[in-house]
Structure formats: structure tokens, C-alpha cells
Short mmCIF file of N, CA and C in Angstrom, two decimals:
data_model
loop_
_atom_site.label_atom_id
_atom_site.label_comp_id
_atom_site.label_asym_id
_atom_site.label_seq_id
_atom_site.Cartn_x
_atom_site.Cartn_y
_atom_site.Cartn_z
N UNK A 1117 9.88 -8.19 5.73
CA UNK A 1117 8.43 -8.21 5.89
C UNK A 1117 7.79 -9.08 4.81
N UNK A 1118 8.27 -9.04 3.65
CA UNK A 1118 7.64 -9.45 2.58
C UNK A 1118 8.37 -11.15 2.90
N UNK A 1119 9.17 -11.25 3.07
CA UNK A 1119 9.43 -13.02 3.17
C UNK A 1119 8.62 -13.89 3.93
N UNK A 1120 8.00 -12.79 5.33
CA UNK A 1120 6.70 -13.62 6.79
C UNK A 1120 6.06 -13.18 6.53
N UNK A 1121 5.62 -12.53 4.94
CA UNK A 1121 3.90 -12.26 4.75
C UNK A 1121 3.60 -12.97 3.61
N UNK A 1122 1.99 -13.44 3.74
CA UNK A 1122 1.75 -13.99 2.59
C UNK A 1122 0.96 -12.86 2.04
N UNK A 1123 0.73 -11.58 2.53
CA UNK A 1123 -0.21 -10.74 1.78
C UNK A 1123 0.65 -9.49 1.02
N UNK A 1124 2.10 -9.86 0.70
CA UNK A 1124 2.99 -9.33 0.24
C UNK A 1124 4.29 -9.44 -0.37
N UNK A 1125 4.99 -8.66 -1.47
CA UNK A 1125 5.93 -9.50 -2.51
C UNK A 1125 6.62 -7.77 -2.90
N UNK A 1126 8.49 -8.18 -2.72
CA UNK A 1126 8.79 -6.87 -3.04
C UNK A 1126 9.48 -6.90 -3.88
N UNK A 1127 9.37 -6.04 -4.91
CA UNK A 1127 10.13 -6.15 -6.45
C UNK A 1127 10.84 -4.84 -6.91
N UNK A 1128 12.05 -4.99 -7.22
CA UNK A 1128 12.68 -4.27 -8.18
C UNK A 1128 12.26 -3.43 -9.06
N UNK A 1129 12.08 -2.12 -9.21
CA UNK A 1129 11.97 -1.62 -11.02
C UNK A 1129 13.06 -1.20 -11.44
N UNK A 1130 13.80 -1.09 -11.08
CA UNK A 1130 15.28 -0.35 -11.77
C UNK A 1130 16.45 -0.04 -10.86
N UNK A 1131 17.26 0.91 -11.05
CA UNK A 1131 18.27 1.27 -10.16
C UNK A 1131 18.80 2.77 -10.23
N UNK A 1132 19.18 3.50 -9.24
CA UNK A 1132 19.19 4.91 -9.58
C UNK A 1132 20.38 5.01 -10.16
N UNK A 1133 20.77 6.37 -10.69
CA UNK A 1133 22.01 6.91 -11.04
C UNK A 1133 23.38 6.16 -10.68
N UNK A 1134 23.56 6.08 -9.31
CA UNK A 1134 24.54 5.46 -8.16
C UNK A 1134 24.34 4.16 -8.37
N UNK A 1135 23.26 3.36 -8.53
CA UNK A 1135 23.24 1.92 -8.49
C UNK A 1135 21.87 1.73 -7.30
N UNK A 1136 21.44 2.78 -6.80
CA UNK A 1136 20.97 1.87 -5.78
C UNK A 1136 19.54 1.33 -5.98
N UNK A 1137 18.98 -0.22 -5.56
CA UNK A 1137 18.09 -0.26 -5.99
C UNK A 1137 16.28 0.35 -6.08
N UNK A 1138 15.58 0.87 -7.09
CA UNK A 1138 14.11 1.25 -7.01
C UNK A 1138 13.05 0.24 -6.59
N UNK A 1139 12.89 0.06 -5.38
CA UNK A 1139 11.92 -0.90 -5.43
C UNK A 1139 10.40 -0.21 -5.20
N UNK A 1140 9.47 -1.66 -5.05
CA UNK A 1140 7.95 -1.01 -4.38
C UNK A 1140 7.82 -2.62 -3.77
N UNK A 1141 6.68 -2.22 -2.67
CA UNK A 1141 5.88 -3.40 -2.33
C UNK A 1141 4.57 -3.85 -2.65
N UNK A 1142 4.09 -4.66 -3.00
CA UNK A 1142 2.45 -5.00 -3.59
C UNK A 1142 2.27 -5.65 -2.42
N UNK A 1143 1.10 -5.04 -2.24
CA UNK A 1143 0.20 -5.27 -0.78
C UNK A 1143 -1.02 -5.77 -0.97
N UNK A 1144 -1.72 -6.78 -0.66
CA UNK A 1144 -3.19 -6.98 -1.02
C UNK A 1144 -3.32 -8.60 -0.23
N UNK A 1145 -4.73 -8.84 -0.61
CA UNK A 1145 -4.74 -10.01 0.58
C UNK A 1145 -3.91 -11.30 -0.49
N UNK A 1146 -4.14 -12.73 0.08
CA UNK A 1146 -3.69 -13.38 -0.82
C UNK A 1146 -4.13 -13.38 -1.92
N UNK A 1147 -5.60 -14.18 -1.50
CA UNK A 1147 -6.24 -14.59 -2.79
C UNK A 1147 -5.90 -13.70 -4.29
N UNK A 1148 -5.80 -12.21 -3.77
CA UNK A 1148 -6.05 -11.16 -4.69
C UNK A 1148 -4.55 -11.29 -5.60
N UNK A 1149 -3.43 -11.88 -4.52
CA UNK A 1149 -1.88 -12.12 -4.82
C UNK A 1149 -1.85 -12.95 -6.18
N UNK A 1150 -2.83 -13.63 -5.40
CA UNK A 1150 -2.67 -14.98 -6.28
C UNK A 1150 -3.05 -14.64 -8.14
N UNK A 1151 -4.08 -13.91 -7.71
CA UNK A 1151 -4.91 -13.21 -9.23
C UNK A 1151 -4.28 -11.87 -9.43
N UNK A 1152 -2.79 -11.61 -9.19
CA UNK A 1152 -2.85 -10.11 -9.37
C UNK A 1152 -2.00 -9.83 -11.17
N UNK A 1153 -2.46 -10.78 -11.82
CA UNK A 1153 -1.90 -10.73 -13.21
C UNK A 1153 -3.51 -10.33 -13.97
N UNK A 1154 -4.64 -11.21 -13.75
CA UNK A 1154 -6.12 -10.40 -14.19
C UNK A 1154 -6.36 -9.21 -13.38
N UNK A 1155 -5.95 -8.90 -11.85
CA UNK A 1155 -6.69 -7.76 -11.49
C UNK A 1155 -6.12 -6.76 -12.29
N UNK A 1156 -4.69 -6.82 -12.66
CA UNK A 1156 -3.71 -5.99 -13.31
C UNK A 1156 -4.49 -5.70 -15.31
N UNK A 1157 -4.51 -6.73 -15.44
CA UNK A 1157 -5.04 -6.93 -16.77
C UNK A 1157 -6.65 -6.20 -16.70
N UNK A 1158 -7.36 -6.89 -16.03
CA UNK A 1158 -8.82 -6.35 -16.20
C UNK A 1158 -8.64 -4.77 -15.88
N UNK A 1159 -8.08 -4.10 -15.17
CA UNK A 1159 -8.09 -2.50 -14.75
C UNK A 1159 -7.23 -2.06 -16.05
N UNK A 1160 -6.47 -2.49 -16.73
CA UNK A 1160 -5.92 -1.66 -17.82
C UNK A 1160 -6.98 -2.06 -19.37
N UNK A 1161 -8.00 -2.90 -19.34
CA UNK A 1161 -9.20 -3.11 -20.50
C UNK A 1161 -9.80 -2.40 -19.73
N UNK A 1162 -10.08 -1.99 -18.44
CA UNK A 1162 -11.20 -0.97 -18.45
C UNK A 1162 -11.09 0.54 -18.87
N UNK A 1163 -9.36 0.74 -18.10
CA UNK A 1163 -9.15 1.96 -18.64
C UNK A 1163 -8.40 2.25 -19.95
N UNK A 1164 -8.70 1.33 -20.58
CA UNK A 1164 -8.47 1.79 -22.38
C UNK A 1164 -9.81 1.85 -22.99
N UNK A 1165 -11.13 1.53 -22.33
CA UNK A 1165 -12.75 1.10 -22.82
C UNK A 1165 -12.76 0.11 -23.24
N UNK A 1166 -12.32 -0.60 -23.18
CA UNK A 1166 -11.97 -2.88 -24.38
C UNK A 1166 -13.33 -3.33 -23.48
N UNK A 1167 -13.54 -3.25 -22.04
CA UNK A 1167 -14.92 -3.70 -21.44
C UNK A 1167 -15.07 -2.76 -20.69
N UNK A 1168 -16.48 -2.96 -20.68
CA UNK A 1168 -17.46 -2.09 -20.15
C UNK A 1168 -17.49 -2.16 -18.37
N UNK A 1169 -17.37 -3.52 -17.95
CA UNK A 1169 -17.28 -3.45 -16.00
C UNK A 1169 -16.14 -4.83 -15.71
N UNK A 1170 -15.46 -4.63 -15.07
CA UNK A 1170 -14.63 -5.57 -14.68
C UNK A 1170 -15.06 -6.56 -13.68
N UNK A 1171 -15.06 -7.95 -13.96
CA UNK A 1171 -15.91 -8.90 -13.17
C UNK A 1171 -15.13 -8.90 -11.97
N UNK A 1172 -16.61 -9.17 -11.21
CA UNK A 1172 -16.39 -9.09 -9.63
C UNK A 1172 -14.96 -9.22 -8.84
N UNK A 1173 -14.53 -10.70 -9.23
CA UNK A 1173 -13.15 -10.57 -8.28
C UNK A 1173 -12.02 -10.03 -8.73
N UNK A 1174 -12.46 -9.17 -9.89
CA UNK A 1174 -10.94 -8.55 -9.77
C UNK A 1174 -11.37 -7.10 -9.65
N UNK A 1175 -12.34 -6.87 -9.53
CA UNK A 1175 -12.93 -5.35 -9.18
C UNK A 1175 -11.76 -5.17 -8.09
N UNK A 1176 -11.03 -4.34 -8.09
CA UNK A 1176 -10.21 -3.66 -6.64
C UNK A 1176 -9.75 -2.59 -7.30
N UNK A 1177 -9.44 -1.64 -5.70
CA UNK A 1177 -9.35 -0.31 -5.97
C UNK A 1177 -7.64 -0.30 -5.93
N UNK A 1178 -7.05 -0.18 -6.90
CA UNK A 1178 -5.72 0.18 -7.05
C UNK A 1178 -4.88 1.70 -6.49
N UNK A 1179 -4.24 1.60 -5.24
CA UNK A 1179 -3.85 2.60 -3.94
C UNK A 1179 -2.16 2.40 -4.45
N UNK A 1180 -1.45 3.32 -4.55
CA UNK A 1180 -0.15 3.58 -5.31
C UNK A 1180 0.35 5.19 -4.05
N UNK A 1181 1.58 4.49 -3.06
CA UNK A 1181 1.89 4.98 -1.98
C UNK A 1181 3.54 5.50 -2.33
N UNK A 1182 3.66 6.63 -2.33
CA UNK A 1182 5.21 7.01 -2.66
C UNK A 1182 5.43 8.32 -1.39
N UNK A 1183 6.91 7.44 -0.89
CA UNK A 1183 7.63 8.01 -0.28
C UNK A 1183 8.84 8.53 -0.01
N UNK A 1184 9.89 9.94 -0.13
CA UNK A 1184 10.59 9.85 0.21
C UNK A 1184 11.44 10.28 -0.97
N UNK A 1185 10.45 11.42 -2.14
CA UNK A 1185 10.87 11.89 -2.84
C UNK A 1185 12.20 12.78 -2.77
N UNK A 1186 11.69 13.76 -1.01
CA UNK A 1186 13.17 14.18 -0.80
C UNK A 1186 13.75 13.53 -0.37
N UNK A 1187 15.19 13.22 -0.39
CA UNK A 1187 15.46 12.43 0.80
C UNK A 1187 16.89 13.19 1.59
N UNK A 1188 16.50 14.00 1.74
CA UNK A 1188 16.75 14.80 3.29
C UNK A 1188 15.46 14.71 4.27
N UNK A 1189 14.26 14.68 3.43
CA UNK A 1189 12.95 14.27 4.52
C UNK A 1189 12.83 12.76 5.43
N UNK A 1190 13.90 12.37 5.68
CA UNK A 1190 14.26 11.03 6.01
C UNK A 1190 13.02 10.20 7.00
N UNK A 1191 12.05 11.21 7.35
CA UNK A 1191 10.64 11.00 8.28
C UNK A 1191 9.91 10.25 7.33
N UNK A 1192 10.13 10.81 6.11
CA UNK A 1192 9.29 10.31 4.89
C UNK A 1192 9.30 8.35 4.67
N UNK A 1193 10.50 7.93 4.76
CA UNK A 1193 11.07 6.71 3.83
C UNK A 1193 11.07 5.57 5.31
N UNK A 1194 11.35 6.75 6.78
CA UNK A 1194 10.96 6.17 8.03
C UNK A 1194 9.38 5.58 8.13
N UNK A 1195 8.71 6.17 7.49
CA UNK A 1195 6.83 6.17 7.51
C UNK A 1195 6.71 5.47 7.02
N UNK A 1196 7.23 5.18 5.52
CA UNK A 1196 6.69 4.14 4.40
C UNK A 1196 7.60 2.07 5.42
N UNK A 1197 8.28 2.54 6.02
CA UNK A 1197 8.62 1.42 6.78
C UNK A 1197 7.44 0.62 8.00
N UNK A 1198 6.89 1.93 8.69
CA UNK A 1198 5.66 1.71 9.29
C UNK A 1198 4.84 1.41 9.10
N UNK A 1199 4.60 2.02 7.79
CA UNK A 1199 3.31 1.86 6.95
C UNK A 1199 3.03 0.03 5.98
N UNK A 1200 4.14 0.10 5.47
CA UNK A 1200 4.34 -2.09 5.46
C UNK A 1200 3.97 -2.60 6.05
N UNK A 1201 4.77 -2.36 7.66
CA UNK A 1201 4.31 -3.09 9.00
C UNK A 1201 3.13 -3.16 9.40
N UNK A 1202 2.64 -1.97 9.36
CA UNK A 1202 0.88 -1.93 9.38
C UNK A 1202 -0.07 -2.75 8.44
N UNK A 1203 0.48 -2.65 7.17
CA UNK A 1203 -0.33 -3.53 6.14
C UNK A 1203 0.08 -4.64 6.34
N UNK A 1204 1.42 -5.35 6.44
CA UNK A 1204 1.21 -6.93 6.51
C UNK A 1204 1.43 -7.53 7.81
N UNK A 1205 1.49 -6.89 8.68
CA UNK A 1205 1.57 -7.81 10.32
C UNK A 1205 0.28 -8.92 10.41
N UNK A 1206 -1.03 -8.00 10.22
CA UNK A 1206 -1.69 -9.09 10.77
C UNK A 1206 -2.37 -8.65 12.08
N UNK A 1207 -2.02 -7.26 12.38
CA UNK A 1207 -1.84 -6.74 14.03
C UNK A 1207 -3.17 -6.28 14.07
N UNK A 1208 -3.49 -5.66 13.02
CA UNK A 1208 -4.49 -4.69 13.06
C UNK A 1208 -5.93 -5.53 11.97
N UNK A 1209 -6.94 -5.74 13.08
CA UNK A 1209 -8.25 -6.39 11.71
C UNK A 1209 -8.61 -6.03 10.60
N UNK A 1210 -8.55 -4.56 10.93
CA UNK A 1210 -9.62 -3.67 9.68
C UNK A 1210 -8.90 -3.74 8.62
N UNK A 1211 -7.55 -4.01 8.74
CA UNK A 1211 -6.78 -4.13 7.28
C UNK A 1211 -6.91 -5.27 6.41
N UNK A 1212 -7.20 -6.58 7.14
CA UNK A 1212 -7.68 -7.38 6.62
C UNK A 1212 -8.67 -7.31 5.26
N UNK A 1213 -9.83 -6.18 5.99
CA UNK A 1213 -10.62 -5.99 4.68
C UNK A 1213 -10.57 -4.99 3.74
N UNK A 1214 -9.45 -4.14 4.37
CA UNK A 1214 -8.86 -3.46 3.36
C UNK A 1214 -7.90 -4.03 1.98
N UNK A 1215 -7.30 -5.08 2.25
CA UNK A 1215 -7.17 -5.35 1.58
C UNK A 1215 -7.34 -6.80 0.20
N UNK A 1216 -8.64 -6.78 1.35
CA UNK A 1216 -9.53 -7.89 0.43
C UNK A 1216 -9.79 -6.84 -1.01
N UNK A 1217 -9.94 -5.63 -0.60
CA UNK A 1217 -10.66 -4.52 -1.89
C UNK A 1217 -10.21 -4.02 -2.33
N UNK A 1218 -8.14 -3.82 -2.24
CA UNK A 1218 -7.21 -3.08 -2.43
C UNK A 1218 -6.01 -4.10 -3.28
N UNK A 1219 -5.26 -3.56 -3.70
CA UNK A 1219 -3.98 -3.46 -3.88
C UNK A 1219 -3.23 -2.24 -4.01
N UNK A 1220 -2.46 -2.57 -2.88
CA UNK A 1220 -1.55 -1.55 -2.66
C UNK A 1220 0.23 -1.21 -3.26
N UNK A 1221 0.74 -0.46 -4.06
CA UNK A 1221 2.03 -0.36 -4.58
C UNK A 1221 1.89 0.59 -3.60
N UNK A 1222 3.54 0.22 -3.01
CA UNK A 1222 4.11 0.91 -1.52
C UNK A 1222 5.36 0.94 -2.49
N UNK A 1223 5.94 2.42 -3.01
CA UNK A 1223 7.14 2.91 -3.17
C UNK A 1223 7.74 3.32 -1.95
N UNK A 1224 8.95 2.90 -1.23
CA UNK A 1224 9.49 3.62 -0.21
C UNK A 1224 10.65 4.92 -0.04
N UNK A 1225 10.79 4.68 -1.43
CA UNK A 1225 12.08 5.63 -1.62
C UNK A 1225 12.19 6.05 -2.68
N UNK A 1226 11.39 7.20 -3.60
CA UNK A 1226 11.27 7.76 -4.65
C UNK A 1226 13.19 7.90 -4.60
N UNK A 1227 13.79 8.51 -3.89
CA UNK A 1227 15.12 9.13 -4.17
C UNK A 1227 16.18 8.29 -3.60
N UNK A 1228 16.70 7.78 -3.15
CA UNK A 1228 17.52 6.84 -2.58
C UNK A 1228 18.79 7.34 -2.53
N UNK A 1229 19.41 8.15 -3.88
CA UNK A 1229 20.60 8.41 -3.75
C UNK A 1229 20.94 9.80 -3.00
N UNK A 1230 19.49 10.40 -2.59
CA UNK A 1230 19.89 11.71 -1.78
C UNK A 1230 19.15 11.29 -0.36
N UNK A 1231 18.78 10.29 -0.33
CA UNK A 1231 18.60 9.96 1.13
C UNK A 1231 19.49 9.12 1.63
N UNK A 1232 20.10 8.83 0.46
CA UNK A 1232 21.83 8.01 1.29
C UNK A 1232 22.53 9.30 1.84
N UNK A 1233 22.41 10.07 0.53
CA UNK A 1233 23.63 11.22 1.14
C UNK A 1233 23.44 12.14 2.37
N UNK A 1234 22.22 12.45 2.77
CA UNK A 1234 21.22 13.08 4.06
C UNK A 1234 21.74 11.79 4.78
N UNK A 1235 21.61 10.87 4.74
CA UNK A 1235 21.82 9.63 6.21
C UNK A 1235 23.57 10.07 6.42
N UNK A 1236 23.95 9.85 5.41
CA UNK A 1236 25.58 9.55 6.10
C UNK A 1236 25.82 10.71 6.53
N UNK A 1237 25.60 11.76 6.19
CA UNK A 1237 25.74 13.41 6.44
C UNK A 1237 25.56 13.17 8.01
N UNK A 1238 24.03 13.23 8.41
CA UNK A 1238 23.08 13.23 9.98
C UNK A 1238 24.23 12.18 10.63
N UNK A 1239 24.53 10.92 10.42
CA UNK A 1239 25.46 10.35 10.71
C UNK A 1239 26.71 10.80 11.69
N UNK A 1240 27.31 11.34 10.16
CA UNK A 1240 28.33 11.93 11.06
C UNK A 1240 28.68 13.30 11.74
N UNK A 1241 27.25 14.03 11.97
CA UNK A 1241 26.99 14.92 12.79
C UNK A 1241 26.84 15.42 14.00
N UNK A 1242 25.66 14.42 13.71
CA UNK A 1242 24.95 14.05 15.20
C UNK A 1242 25.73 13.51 16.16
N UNK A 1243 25.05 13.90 17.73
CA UNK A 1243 25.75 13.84 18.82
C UNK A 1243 25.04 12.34 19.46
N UNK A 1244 25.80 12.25 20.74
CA UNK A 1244 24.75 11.03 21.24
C UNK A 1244 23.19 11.31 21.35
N UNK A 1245 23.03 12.57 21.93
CA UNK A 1245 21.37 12.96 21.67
C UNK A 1245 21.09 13.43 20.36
N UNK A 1246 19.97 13.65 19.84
CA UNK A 1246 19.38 14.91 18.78
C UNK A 1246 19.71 16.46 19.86
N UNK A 1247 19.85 17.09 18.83
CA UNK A 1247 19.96 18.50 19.66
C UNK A 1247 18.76 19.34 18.89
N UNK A 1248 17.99 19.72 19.33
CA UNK A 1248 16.30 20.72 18.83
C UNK A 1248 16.75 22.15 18.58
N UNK A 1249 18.85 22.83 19.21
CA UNK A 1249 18.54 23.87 18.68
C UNK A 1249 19.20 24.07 17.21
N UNK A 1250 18.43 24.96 16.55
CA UNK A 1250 18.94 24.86 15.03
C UNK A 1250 19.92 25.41 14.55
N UNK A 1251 20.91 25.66 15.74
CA UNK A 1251 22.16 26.33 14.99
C UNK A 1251 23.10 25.10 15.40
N UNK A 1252 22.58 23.82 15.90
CA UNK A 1252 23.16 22.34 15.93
C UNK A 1252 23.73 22.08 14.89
N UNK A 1253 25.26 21.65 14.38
CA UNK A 1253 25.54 21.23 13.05
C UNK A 1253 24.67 20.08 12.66
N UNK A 1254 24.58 19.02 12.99
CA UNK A 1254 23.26 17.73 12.79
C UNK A 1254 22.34 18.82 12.09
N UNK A 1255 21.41 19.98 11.91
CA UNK A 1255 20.85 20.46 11.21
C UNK A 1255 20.92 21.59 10.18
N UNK A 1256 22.61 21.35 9.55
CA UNK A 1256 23.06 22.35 8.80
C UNK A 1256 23.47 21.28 7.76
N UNK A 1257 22.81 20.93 6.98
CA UNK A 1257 23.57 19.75 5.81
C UNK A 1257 23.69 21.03 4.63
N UNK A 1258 25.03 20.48 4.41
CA UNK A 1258 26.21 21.38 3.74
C UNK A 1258 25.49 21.16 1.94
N UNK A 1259 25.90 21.60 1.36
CA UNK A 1259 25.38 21.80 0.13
C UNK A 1259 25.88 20.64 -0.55
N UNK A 1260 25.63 20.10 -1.68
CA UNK A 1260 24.05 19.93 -2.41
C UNK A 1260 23.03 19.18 -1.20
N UNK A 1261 23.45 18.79 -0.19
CA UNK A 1261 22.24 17.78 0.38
C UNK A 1261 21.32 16.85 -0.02
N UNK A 1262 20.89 16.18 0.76
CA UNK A 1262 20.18 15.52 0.35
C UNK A 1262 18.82 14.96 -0.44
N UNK A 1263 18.32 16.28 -0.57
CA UNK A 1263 16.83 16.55 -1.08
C UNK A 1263 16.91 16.38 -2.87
N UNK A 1264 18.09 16.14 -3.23
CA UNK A 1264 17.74 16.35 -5.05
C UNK A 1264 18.67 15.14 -5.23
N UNK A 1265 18.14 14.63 -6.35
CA UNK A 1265 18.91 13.05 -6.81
C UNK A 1265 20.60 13.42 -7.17
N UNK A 1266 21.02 12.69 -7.57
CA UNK A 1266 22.83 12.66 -8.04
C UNK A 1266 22.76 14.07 -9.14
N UNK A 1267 21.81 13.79 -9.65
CA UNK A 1267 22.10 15.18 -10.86
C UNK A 1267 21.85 16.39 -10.59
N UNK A 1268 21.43 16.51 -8.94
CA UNK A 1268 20.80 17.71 -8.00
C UNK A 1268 19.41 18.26 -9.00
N UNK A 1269 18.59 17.32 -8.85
CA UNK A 1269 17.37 17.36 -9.65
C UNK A 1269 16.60 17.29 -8.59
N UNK A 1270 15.30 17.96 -7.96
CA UNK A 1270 14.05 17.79 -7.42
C UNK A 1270 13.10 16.71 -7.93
N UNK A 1271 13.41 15.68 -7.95
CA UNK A 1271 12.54 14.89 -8.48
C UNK A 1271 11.33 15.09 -8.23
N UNK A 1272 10.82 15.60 -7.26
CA UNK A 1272 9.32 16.27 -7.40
C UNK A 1272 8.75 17.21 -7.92
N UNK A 1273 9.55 17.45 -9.10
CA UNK A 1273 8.95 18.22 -10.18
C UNK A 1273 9.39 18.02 -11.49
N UNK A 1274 9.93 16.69 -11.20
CA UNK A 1274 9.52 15.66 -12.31
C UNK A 1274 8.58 15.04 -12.97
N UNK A 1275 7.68 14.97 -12.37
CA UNK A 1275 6.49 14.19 -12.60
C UNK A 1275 5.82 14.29 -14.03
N UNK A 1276 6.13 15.12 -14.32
CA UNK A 1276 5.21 16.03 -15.72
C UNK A 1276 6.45 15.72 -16.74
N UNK A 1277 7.74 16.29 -16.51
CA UNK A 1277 8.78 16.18 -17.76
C UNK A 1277 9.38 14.96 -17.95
N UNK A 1278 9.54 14.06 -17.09
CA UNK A 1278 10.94 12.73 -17.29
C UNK A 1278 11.85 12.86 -17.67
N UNK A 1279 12.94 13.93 -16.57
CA UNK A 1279 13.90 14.25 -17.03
C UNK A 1279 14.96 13.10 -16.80
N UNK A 1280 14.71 12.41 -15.76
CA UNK A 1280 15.82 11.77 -14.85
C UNK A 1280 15.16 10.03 -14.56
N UNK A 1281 16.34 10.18 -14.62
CA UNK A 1281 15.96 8.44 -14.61
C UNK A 1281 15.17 7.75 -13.62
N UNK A 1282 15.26 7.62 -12.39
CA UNK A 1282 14.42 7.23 -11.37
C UNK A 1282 13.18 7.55 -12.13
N UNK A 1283 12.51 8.98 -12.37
CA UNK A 1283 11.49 9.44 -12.71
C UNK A 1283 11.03 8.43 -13.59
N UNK A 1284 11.82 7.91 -14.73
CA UNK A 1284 11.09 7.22 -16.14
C UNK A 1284 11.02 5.96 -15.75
N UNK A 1285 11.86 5.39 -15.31
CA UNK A 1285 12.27 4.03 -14.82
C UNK A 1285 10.90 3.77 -14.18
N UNK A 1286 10.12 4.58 -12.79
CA UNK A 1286 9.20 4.80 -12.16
C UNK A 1286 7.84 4.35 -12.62
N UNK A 1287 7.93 5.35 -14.06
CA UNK A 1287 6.78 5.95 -14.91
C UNK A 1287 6.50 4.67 -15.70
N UNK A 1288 7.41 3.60 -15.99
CA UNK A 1288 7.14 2.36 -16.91
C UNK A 1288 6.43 1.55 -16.06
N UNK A 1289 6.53 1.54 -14.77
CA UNK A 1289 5.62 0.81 -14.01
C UNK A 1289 4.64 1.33 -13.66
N UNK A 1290 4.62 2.92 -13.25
CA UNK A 1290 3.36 3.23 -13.31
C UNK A 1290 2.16 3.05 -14.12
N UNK A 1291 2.85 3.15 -15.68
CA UNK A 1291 1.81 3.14 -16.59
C UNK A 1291 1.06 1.24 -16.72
N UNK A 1292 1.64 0.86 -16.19
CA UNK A 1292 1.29 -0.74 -15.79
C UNK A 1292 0.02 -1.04 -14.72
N UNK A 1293 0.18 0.19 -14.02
CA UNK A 1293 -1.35 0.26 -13.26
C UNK A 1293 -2.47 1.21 -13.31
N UNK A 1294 -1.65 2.29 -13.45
CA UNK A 1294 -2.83 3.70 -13.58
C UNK A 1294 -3.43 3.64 -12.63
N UNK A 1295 -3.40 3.84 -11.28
CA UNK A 1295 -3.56 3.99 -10.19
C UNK A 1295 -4.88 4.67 -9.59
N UNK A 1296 -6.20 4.03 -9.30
CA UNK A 1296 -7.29 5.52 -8.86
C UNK A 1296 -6.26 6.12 -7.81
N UNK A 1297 -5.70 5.95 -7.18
CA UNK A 1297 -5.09 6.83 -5.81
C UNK A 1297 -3.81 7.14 -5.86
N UNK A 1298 -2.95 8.29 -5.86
CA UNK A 1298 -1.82 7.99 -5.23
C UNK A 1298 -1.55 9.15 -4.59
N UNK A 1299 -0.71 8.55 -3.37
CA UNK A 1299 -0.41 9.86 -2.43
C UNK A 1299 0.97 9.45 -2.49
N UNK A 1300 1.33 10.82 -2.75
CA UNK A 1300 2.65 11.34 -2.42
C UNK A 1300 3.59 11.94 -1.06
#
């Protein structure tokens, strides 16, 4: 997505436990692409007090999207795939001016190494259909599963301590934007 968009660029922050890589996507129109080293700069002098209002074009509302903290929630890291497509196709108008006023950090995979282990699991479970009843093996993932990183950590209740690496690795980029929004 990010190679046939110009309103988007996907970068690396680190790598989990296992190796696999942490990325996010920055979403915003070009122009804003083009300036996203002052919009970045002017929002961290505002929120230290250094100036008082941040001039006009880099005024934007900084939107910080994370998905897929568990990853046995595999719906989760499926959404944040949709959710790209929606921001940089082009398909839809109103986004256009969304993100004339936005920049968006699209995390897709807070956990990676327990949504590998939930995929290959469902994998080799599952039948040619899904089966809906729940005594289906496809919906019995055997212990530790997929929902807690390599160190069987909840990374979603990390947020506060930095116990685990993804978490800190995360947190060095976070503190690079300070985000008005983020949904989890």
C-alpha cells in the first residue's frame, strides 16, 4: 500500500523478542508528508510550552491507531489492514480532508509474536469451512496461545510499567509524537 500511495510511508521501530519486525504506517496527505519533520517538531515545542500556537500549516491533529495487542484477536491486525486501505486508496473523498488535518500512526501489530503463534495454531486446525460450534478444535488453542508475547506477557497491561520489549521499543516512538488520540 505504502509503495502506490503518495499519502503514505511504512517504517520500522524495532523487532520483537523472535525477530519479527515492529512496524507503523504514517498516513497524512502529501503536502503534510512532505513537512512531517516541522509538523513533528512544532507539536513537541508546543507540548513542552517553547511556543505559545503552532503556525498554521503544521497545526494537525496527531491520530495514533494500535492494533492487535492480542494476537489471538487476529480480527484485530485483519482491521488495521482495512483500515490502510481505507486511508490511502483514494476510494473514499472525505478522507481526503481528513487527512489534509491529520496525521495518522497506524500500528498494526502491537504483538506479532503471539499472533504468529494464534495463525499457525488456526492453521493447522481448521477445516475447509470455519466451524461456529465451540467445542470445534479450530477454537480450542492449546496453552500458552496466542494472546501474550514470547515471555507470555499481556502486553496490554504494559502500558504503565515497560516491562517488555515491544512495549519500550514502542514507547521511544511514542514519546516522538505524544499523540492527542489514540485508540487501542
Amino acid at each position: 500500500l505504502a509503495e502506490k500511495a503518495s499519502t503514505a510511508y511504512v517504517q520500522n521501530y524495532g523487532y520483537s523478542i523472535e525477530g519479527r519486525p515492529l512496524i507503523y504506517m504514517l498516513i497524512s496527505d502529501e503536502q503534510n508528508l512532505k513537512n512531517i519533520d516541522s509538523i513533528q517538531y512544532y507539536h513537541q515545542q508546543y507540548l513542552t510550552g517553547s511556543i505559545q500556537a503552532i503556525p498554521e500549516p503544521y497545526r494537525k491533529a496527531i491520530v495514533w491507531l494500535s492494533f492487535g495487542v492480542h494476537g489471538n484477536e487476529a480480527g484485530a491486525t485483519e482491521s488495521a489492514l482495512q483500515t490502510m486501505y481505507e486511508l490511502v486508496s483514494g476510494e473514499r473523498e472525505e478522507v481526503e480532508s481528513w487527512l489534509d488535518e491529520t496525521v495518522v500512526i497506524l500500528d498494526p501489530c502491537l504483538n506479532p509474536d503471539g499472533f504468529d503463534r494464534y495463525v499457525q495454531f488456526y492453521r493447522s486446525k481448521k477445516g475447509a469451512y470455519p466451524n461456529k460450534n465451540e467445542a470445534a478444535l479450530e477454537h480450542k488453542e492449546p496453552w500458552p496461545g496466542g494472546r501474550l508475547n514470547h515471555y507470555l506477557f499481556d502486553l496490554n497491561r504494559d502500558w504503565a510499567w515497560q516491562t517488555q520489549h515491544e512495549s519500550q521499543q514502542r514507547m521511544q516512538l511514542y514519546q516522538q509524537w505524544y499523540p492527542h488520540v489514540h485508540v487501542d
